[in-house]
Short mmCIF file of C-alpha atoms in Angstrom, two decimals:
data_model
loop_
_atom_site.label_atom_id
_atom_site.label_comp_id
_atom_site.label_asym_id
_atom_site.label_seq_id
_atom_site.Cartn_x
_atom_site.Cartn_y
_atom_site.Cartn_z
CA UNK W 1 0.00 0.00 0.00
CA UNK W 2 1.36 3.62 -0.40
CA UNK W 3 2.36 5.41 2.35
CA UNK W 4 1.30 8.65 2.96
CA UNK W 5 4.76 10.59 1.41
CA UNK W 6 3.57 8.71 -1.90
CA UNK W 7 -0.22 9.44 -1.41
CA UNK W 8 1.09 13.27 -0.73
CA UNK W 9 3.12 13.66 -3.45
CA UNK W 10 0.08 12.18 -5.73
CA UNK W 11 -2.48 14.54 -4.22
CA UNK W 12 0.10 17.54 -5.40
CA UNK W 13 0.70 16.04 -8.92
CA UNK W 14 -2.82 15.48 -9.64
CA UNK W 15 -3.35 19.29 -8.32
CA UNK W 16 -0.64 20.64 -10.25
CA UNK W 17 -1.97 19.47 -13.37
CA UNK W 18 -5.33 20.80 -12.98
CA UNK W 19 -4.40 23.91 -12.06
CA UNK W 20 -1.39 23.95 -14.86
CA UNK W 21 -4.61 23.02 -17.49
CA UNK W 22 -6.56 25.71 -16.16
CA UNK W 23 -3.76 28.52 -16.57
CA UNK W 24 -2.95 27.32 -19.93
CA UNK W 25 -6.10 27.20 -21.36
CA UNK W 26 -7.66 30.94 -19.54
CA UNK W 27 -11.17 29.78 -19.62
CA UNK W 28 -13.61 32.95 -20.17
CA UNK W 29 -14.88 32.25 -16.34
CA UNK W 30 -11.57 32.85 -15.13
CA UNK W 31 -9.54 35.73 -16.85
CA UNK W 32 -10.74 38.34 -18.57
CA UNK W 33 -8.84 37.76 -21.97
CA UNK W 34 -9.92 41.38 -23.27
CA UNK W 35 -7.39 43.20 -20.88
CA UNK W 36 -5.39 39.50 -20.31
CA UNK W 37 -5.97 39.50 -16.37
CA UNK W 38 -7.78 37.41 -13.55
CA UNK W 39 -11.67 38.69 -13.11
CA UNK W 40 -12.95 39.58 -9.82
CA UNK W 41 -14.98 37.52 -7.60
CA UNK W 42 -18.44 39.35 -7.33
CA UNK W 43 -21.88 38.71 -9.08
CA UNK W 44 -23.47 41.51 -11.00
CA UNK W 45 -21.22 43.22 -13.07
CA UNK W 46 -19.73 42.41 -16.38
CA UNK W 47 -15.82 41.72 -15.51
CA UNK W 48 -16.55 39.53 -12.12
CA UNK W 49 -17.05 36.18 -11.82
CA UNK W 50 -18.74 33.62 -9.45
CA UNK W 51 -15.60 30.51 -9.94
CA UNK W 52 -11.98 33.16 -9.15
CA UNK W 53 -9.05 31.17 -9.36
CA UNK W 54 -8.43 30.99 -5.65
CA UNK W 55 -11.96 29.47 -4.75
CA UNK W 56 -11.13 27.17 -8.58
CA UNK W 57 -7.93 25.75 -7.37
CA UNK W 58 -9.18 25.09 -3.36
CA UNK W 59 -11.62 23.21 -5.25
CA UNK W 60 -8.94 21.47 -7.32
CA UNK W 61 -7.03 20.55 -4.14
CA UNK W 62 -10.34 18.74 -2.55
CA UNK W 63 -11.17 17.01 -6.09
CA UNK W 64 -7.24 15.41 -6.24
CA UNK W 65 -7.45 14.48 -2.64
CA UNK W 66 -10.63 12.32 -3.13
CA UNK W 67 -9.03 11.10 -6.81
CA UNK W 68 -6.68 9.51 -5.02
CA UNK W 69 -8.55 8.01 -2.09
CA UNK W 70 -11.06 6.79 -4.19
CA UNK W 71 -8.23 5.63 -6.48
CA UNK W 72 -6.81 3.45 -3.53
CA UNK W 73 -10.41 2.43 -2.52
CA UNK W 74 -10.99 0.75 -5.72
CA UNK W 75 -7.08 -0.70 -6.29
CA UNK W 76 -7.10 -2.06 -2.77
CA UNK W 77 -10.41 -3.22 -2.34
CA UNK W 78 -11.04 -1.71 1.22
CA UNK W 79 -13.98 0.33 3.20
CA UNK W 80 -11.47 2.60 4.98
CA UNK W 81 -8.01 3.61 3.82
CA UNK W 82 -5.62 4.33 6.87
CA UNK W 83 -4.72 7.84 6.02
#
């Protein structure tokens, strides 16, 4: 089984990646490609967005945490993973 150094440095690759897909492609929901920067958090107006980066990539960071324990759930065949 992996021990948690491997599971940590999983979590961070898998996060990495996300967030390194998200930069390169600059979806419209994230930057404002007009003036090439980040949009604001805020509802309402046309340059702000509901999904910033910041709340995008804690998001990212939950979603490669539970890729990975789910990943081990299904290779190892257990109801709790020792974490």
């Amino acid at each position: 089984m992996l021990d948690k150094l491997n599971r940590l440095f999983l979590v961070i690759l898998i996060y990495i990646c996300l967030y390194g897909l998200i930069v390169l492609f600059q979806p419209e929901i994230i930057f404002n490609n007009k003036f090439k920067c980040l949009r604001q958090f805020g509802v309402g107006y046309k340059n702000t967005t509901i999904l910033p980066l910041w709340l995008v990539s804690i998001i990212f960071a939950i979603i490669s945490y539970f890729i990975v324990l789910y990943s081990l759930h299904i290779c190892y065949n257990t109801i709790f993973i020792n974490v």
